[in-house]
Short mmCIF file of C-alpha atoms in Angstrom, two decimals:
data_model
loop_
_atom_site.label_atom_id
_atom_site.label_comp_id
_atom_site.label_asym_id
_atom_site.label_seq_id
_atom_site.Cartn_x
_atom_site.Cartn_y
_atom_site.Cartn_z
CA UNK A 1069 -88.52 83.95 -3.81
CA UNK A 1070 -84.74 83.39 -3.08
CA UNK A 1071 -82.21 85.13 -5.73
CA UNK A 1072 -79.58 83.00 -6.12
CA UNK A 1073 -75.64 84.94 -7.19
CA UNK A 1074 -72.66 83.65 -8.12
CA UNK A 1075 -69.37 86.72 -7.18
CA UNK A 1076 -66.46 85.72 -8.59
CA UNK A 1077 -63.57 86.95 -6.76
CA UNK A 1078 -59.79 88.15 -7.20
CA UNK A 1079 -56.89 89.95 -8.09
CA UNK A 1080 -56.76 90.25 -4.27
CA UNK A 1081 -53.31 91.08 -2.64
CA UNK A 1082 -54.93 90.96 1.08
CA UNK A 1083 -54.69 87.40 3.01
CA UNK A 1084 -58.19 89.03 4.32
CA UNK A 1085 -61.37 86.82 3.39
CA UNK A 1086 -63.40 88.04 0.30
CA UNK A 1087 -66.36 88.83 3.12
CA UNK A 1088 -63.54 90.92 4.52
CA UNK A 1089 -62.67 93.10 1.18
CA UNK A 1090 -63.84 96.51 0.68
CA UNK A 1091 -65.40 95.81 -3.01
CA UNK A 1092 -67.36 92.57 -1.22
CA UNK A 1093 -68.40 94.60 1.29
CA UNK A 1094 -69.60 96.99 -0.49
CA UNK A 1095 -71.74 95.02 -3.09
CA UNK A 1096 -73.19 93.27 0.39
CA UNK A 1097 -74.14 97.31 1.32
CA UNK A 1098 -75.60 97.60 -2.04
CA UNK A 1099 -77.70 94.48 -1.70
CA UNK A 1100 -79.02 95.56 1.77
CA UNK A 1101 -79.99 98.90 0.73
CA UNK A 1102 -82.37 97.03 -2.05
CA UNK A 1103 -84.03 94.91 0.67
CA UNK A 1104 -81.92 92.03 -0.07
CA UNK A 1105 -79.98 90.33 2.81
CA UNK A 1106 -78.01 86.55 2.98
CA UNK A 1107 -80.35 83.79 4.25
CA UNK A 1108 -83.43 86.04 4.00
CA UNK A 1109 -84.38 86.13 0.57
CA UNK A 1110 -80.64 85.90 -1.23
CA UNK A 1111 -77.99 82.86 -1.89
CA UNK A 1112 -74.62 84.40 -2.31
CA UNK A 1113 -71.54 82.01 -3.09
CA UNK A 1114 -68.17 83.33 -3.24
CA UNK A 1115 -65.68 82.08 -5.29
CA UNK A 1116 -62.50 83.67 -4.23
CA UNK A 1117 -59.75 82.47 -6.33
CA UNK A 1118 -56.82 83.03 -8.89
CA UNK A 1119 -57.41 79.87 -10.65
CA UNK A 1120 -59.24 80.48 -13.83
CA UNK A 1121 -59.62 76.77 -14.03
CA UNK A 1122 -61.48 77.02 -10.39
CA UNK A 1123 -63.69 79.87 -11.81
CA UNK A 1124 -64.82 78.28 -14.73
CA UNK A 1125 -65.11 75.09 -12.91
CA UNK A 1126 -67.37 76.85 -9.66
CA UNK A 1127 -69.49 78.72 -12.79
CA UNK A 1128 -70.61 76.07 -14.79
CA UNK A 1129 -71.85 74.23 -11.60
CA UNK A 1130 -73.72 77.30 -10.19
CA UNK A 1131 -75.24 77.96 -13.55
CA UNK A 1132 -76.64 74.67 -14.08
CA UNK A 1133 -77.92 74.38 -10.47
CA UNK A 1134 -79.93 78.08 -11.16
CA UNK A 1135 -78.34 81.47 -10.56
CA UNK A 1136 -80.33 85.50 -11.03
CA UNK A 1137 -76.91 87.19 -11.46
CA UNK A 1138 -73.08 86.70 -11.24
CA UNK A 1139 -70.90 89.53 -9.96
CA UNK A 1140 -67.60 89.49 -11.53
CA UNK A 1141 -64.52 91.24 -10.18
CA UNK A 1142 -62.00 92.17 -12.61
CA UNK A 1143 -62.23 91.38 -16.95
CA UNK A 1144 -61.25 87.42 -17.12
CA UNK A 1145 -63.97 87.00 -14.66
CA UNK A 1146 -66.50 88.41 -16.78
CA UNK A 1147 -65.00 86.89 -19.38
CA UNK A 1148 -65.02 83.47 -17.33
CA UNK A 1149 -68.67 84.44 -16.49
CA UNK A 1150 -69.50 84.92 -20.21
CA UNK A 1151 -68.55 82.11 -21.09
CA UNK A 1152 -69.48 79.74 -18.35
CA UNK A 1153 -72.82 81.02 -16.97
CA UNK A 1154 -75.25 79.74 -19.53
CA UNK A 1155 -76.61 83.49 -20.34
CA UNK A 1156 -76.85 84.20 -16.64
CA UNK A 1157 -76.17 88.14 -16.41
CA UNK A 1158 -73.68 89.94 -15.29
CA UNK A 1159 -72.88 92.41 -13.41
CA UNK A 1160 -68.97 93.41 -14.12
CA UNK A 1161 -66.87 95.88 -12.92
CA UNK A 1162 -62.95 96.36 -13.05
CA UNK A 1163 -60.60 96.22 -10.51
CA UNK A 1164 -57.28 96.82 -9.43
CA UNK A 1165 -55.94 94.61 -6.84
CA UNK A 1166 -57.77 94.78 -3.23
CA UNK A 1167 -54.77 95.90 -1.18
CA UNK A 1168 -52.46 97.44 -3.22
CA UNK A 1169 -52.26 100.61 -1.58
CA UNK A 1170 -51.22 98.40 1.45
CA UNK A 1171 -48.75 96.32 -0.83
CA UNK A 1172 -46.91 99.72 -1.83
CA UNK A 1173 -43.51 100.15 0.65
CA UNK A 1174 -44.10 103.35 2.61
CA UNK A 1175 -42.00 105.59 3.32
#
């Protein structure tokens, strides 16, 4: 059976792809290490945006058409997950910007 997850994506300060991003990445290592891998036996969409319009919009869609879990990056996207998934779970964690330390002027 395919598991089916929503991520919802930003605060990103990187013109890199979410695929690209460390804390994407690294959920993607997570999921491998559990036996699950994209196009075997787990859906992943990305929604990688600053519009919380876009987020809300991109939940409620997913949720209707069936999701397991939605990964949400940051508060407002739980929040936007809360109140947009339809009691889908999820799994939340904060987040500072992806990039920042490369943002910051060096000197």
């Amino acid at each position: 059976m395919v598991k089916r997850i929503l991520i919802l994506n930003s605060y990103t300060l990187t013109s890199r792809r979410a695929e690209d991003q460390v804390r994407i990445r690294s959920f993607f290592e997570g999921l491998d290490l559990a036996g699950y891998q994209p196009d075997h036996n787990v859906d992943v969409q990305i929604v990688d945006s600053n519009s919380i319009a876009e987020l809300e919009t991109e939940t409620r869609s997913a949720a209707e058409a069936g999701l397991d879990v939605i990964h949400a990056v940051g508060t407002p996207n739980a929040i936007v997950a809360a109140e947009c998934g339809n009691g889908v779970p999820v799994v939340y964690y904060g987040a500072h910007p992806e990039g920042a330390g490369e943002a910051a002027p060096r000197s």
